[in-house]
Amino acid sequence: MDEMAATARSQVVVVPAARPSSPPRASIPVSSSSAASAPPQQTATAKLPFSAAVPASTSASGSFSVPIPIASDGLGPEPSTLTEPVWDTVKRDLARIVSNLKLVVFPNPFRDDPGKALRDWDLWGPFFFIVLLGLILSWSATAKKSQVFAVAFAVLAAGAIVLTLNVLLLGGHIIFFQSLSLLGYCLFPLDVGALICMLKDSVILKMVVVTVTLAWSSWAAYPLMSAAVNPKRKALALYPVFLMYISVACLIIAIV
Amino acid sequence: MDEGYANLPTSHLLGSVPAVTQDDRKPSPPAAQDAAATSRLQEFPPAPGGNGGGYRPPGGPADGDVENQADWKGYFNVASYAPYFNVDTDVVVDRLISSIYPMDGFYRKIDANPDMYGPLWITTTLVFMLAAFGNYATYLMQNKKDLDIWNFDVGYFSWAASVMYGYAVIVPAVFFFLFQYFGSRQSLVRFWCMWGYSLFVFIPASVLLLIPVEFLRWVIIALAGGASSWFIALNLKECTEGADLMVLMASASVLQFALALFIKVFFFA
């Protein structure tokens, strides 16, 4: 509906796009026509799914323009995230990463309720933290840099998956991606520790910093993991988590 | 969903909470399934007809098509492996202790409830310990010789992983087939369980191997290898129950000792 209004407006003024238009999506094929034939196209676009309307209007106007979705005049549903500016998407994802981080890694009143923490899980945060750690380790290594990155990435990524499967196999109740997300976010303290170790080269400092951040990571991962399984099997579920973080901590001490 | 599959667990999708079933669907090769069916005597609820449970409904047709389909689905479902992780913390600790204490009875402990948790995490722990302590040990030796060039050899991780996982998976499987060939019916899962727990003694050994005295290192690894081989021999004897297969038992012990020597030579040079 707002496409109609937008298309009507786009006839008058060509709005420069916030980003280049995406290639036409594989949906109902629309015969693109010139702007002059916009009125019959308006009715056509009104019936088409949202994604098809976008390339139709862009190809119709002949230049890189994206109709700005306007919902405030009540002309239809909220704009989807496909047409928003990239900065909005990035800002939203960053905000989510920060809020998940605050929930998981820092003390907060919801810690004892594993259902609340990371209800809005995402995998961008874990991805950034794992890659950052891999890059720090790889950059600091003196030999076999690419193998160091590969080992760090594989241990963390495969480790998170195996740990989640471990909890599931022990009869625990956990949501697969929520657990992956949690284990990735709990890597944040070790990332901070690795950065500090990279900046200052002293063995004592490394030991202290890595130990502190390892304890912090483990403390962050403890509630969700221990709540997921039967109390008699708590140690069985938690031990592999500690094993993974300890091995990463050893890697940091030895390499960075 | 097919109405014939009345016993299927309720979800096959990763990400949802799986129903833990009491299926004892064993990931054994289909060829050995019939042969091994009679050896699965003490597993969870013994299925009617001794067919090993699985996804076949109690009164359903046992034609090949149903069996193959059930086989295929079983391997990819997380819940079908859950019976092998049905252990509590105290059970696992008990098994670990009895694996290094040179007494009888380990096989009896795992007979009713073989678990894969122990082997999986013992081998994983050993991989990390060998890689980490192996590097640290070479660092200490080089420190003693006053050499300045030492860097963390990441290759140790790859080597440790290949050797340990390969040994823990392939050797029991090979012995399982050899025992089958010689007529003694065994259980692959129990072999995996036993061999996995036999590796536990190398964990404290790898800590002790940090001592940078060469002679002491050899003594330690000899003791650890000996303890592990003895454990394997004892338990193989118990589970084969008198079938005269000394050759296989001897070769299992020798292999275990060879593994110990390899660990010393490669990681703690």
Short mmCIF file of C-alpha atoms in Angstrom, two decimals, chain A residues 13-220:
data_model
loop_
_atom_site.label_atom_id
_atom_site.label_comp_id
_atom_site.label_asym_id
_atom_site.label_seq_id
_atom_site.Cartn_x
_atom_site.Cartn_y
_atom_site.Cartn_z
CA VAL A 13 10.92 13.48 -7.28
CA VAL A 14 13.61 10.88 -7.61
CA VAL A 15 14.85 10.06 -4.17
CA PRO A 16 18.52 9.08 -4.06
CA ALA A 17 18.86 5.68 -2.58
CA ALA A 18 20.41 5.03 0.78
CA ARG A 19 22.00 2.02 -0.86
CA PRO A 20 22.15 0.57 -4.35
CA SER A 21 19.04 -1.30 -5.22
CA SER A 22 19.22 -5.01 -4.70
CA PRO A 23 18.86 -7.29 -7.70
CA PRO A 24 15.30 -8.23 -8.38
CA ARG A 25 14.30 -11.04 -6.10
CA ALA A 26 13.03 -14.28 -7.50
CA SER A 27 9.34 -13.78 -7.00
CA ILE A 28 6.37 -13.11 -9.26
CA PRO A 29 7.85 -11.73 -12.48
CA VAL A 30 6.86 -8.14 -13.11
CA SER A 31 7.00 -6.63 -16.53
CA SER A 32 8.94 -3.48 -15.91
CA SER A 33 7.65 -0.48 -17.75
CA SER A 34 8.49 3.16 -18.00
CA ALA A 35 7.37 5.72 -15.52
CA ALA A 36 4.71 6.92 -17.89
CA SER A 37 2.72 3.79 -17.45
CA ALA A 38 2.80 4.07 -13.73
CA PRO A 39 -0.97 4.25 -13.10
CA PRO A 40 -1.76 0.76 -14.41
CA GLN A 41 1.37 -0.44 -12.69
CA GLN A 42 0.17 0.93 -9.41
CA THR A 43 -2.73 -1.43 -9.37
CA ALA A 44 -0.39 -4.21 -10.47
CA THR A 45 2.07 -3.48 -7.74
CA ALA A 46 -0.68 -3.27 -5.20
CA LYS A 47 -1.44 -6.94 -5.72
CA LEU A 48 2.15 -8.12 -5.82
CA PRO A 49 4.16 -9.23 -2.86
CA PHE A 50 6.28 -6.63 -1.23
CA SER A 51 9.62 -7.73 -2.57
CA ALA A 52 8.50 -7.71 -6.16
CA ALA A 53 7.18 -4.22 -5.89
CA VAL A 54 10.54 -2.82 -4.95
CA PRO A 55 12.47 -3.83 -8.05
CA ALA A 56 9.51 -2.98 -10.21
CA SER A 57 9.44 0.57 -9.04
CA THR A 58 13.19 0.91 -9.21
CA SER A 59 13.41 -0.41 -12.73
CA ALA A 60 10.47 1.73 -13.69
CA SER A 61 12.11 4.90 -12.52
CA GLY A 62 15.26 3.92 -14.37
CA SER A 63 17.67 5.20 -11.78
CA PHE A 64 18.93 4.00 -8.45
CA SER A 65 16.11 5.00 -6.25
CA VAL A 66 14.38 3.21 -3.47
CA PRO A 67 10.92 4.17 -2.37
CA ILE A 68 11.13 5.27 1.20
CA PRO A 69 8.63 3.24 3.13
CA ILE A 70 6.32 5.53 5.00
CA ALA A 71 4.17 4.08 7.68
CA SER A 72 3.30 7.17 9.62
CA ASP A 73 0.50 8.15 7.31
CA GLY A 74 -1.17 4.85 8.04
CA LEU A 75 -0.88 3.64 4.49
CA GLY A 76 -0.02 0.06 5.32
CA PRO A 77 2.22 -2.32 7.25
CA GLU A 78 5.50 -1.37 8.93
CA PRO A 79 8.46 -1.21 6.61
CA SER A 80 10.36 -4.45 6.55
CA THR A 81 14.03 -4.57 7.28
CA LEU A 82 14.82 -5.14 3.63
CA THR A 83 14.39 -1.54 2.64
CA GLU A 84 15.78 0.25 5.64
CA PRO A 85 19.13 1.96 5.43
CA VAL A 86 22.12 -0.23 6.25
CA TRP A 87 23.09 1.97 9.15
CA ASP A 88 19.78 1.22 10.81
CA THR A 89 20.36 -2.50 10.47
CA VAL A 90 23.87 -2.25 11.80
CA LYS A 91 22.75 -0.05 14.68
CA ARG A 92 20.03 -2.49 15.60
CA ASP A 93 22.34 -5.48 15.51
CA LEU A 94 24.96 -3.66 17.53
CA ALA A 95 22.35 -2.69 20.10
CA ARG A 96 21.30 -6.32 20.34
CA ILE A 97 24.87 -7.48 20.76
CA VAL A 98 25.43 -4.95 23.53
CA SER A 99 22.22 -5.87 25.31
CA ASN A 100 22.96 -9.60 25.10
CA LEU A 101 26.44 -8.93 26.36
CA LYS A 102 25.08 -7.02 29.32
CA LEU A 103 22.70 -9.84 30.11
CA VAL A 104 25.19 -12.61 29.87
CA VAL A 105 28.57 -11.35 30.84
CA PHE A 106 27.87 -8.64 33.37
CA PRO A 107 26.11 -9.04 36.69
CA ASN A 108 22.46 -8.29 36.33
CA PRO A 109 19.26 -9.22 38.17
CA PHE A 110 18.18 -11.72 35.51
CA ARG A 111 21.13 -14.00 35.82
CA ASP A 112 19.33 -16.69 37.72
CA ASP A 113 16.58 -16.97 35.19
CA PRO A 114 18.09 -18.73 32.23
CA GLY A 115 14.98 -18.31 30.18
CA LYS A 116 15.21 -14.54 30.27
CA ALA A 117 18.85 -14.29 29.50
CA LEU A 118 19.50 -14.45 25.79
CA ARG A 119 15.89 -14.82 24.84
CA ASP A 120 16.78 -12.54 21.96
CA TRP A 121 19.79 -14.60 20.95
CA ASP A 122 21.83 -13.82 17.91
CA LEU A 123 24.94 -15.26 16.35
CA TRP A 124 26.64 -12.05 15.22
CA GLY A 125 28.13 -11.42 18.66
CA PRO A 126 29.65 -14.89 18.98
CA PHE A 127 30.94 -14.67 15.43
CA PHE A 128 32.71 -11.39 16.08
CA PHE A 129 34.22 -12.59 19.33
CA ILE A 130 35.48 -15.86 17.89
CA VAL A 131 36.97 -14.20 14.84
CA LEU A 132 38.51 -11.46 16.96
CA LEU A 133 40.17 -14.01 19.20
CA GLY A 134 41.39 -15.96 16.21
CA LEU A 135 42.83 -12.83 14.68
CA ILE A 136 44.59 -11.82 17.89
CA LEU A 137 46.11 -15.27 18.28
CA SER A 138 47.05 -15.49 14.64
CA TRP A 139 48.61 -12.05 14.58
CA SER A 140 50.68 -12.74 17.67
CA ALA A 141 51.90 -16.13 16.58
CA THR A 142 55.42 -16.34 15.31
CA ALA A 143 54.97 -19.40 13.15
CA LYS A 144 52.14 -21.17 11.35
CA LYS A 145 49.85 -18.18 11.68
CA SER A 146 47.06 -19.54 9.55
CA GLN A 147 47.06 -22.84 11.38
CA VAL A 148 46.76 -20.99 14.68
CA PHE A 149 43.68 -19.16 13.45
CA ALA A 150 42.23 -22.39 12.11
CA VAL A 151 42.74 -24.23 15.38
CA ALA A 152 41.31 -21.40 17.47
CA PHE A 153 38.27 -21.00 15.25
CA ALA A 154 37.65 -24.73 14.98
CA VAL A 155 38.02 -25.33 18.70
CA LEU A 156 35.61 -22.55 19.56
CA ALA A 157 33.02 -23.11 16.88
CA ALA A 158 32.99 -26.89 16.94
CA GLY A 159 33.38 -26.77 20.69
CA ALA A 160 30.25 -24.69 21.12
CA ILE A 161 28.27 -27.12 18.97
CA VAL A 162 29.64 -30.19 20.73
CA LEU A 163 28.98 -28.67 24.14
CA THR A 164 25.38 -28.01 23.25
CA LEU A 165 24.97 -31.54 21.92
CA ASN A 166 26.54 -32.80 25.12
CA VAL A 167 23.88 -31.08 27.19
CA LEU A 168 21.15 -32.42 24.94
CA LEU A 169 22.52 -35.94 25.12
CA LEU A 170 22.73 -35.81 28.89
CA GLY A 171 19.01 -35.30 28.88
CA GLY A 172 19.09 -31.58 29.44
CA HIS A 173 16.68 -29.03 28.11
CA ILE A 174 18.34 -26.31 26.18
CA ILE A 175 17.66 -24.49 22.97
CA PHE A 176 20.40 -25.24 20.49
CA PHE A 177 21.05 -21.76 19.13
CA GLN A 178 20.53 -20.08 22.46
CA SER A 179 23.29 -22.20 23.89
CA LEU A 180 25.60 -21.54 20.94
CA SER A 181 24.94 -17.87 21.41
CA LEU A 182 25.64 -18.02 25.13
CA LEU A 183 28.92 -19.84 24.72
CA GLY A 184 30.00 -17.31 22.13
CA TYR A 185 29.12 -14.32 24.27
CA CYS A 186 30.94 -15.79 27.25
CA LEU A 187 34.09 -15.56 25.16
CA PHE A 188 34.03 -11.79 25.52
CA PRO A 189 36.13 -11.63 28.73
CA LEU A 190 38.80 -13.83 27.14
CA ASP A 191 38.83 -11.47 24.16
CA VAL A 192 39.44 -8.56 26.49
CA GLY A 193 42.17 -10.55 28.23
CA ALA A 194 43.83 -11.38 24.93
CA LEU A 195 43.77 -7.73 23.89
CA ILE A 196 45.40 -6.68 27.15
CA CYS A 197 48.03 -9.40 26.79
CA MET A 198 48.75 -8.29 23.28
CA LEU A 199 49.34 -4.73 24.30
CA LYS A 200 51.66 -5.42 27.19
CA ASP A 201 54.24 -8.17 27.06
CA SER A 202 54.84 -9.50 30.54
CA VAL A 203 54.47 -13.09 31.70
CA ILE A 204 53.10 -12.26 35.15
CA LEU A 205 50.56 -9.88 33.71
CA LYS A 206 49.50 -12.49 31.19
CA MET A 207 48.99 -15.11 33.85
CA VAL A 208 46.97 -12.80 36.07
CA VAL A 209 44.85 -11.32 33.32
CA VAL A 210 44.10 -14.62 31.66
CA THR A 211 43.21 -16.27 34.94
CA VAL A 212 40.86 -13.47 35.89
CA THR A 213 39.15 -13.42 32.50
CA LEU A 214 38.91 -17.20 32.45
CA ALA A 215 37.14 -17.11 35.80
CA TRP A 216 34.87 -14.39 34.49
CA SER A 217 33.99 -16.40 31.37
CA SER A 218 33.25 -19.50 33.37
CA TRP A 219 31.12 -17.56 35.82
CA ALA A 220 29.14 -16.13 32.90
#
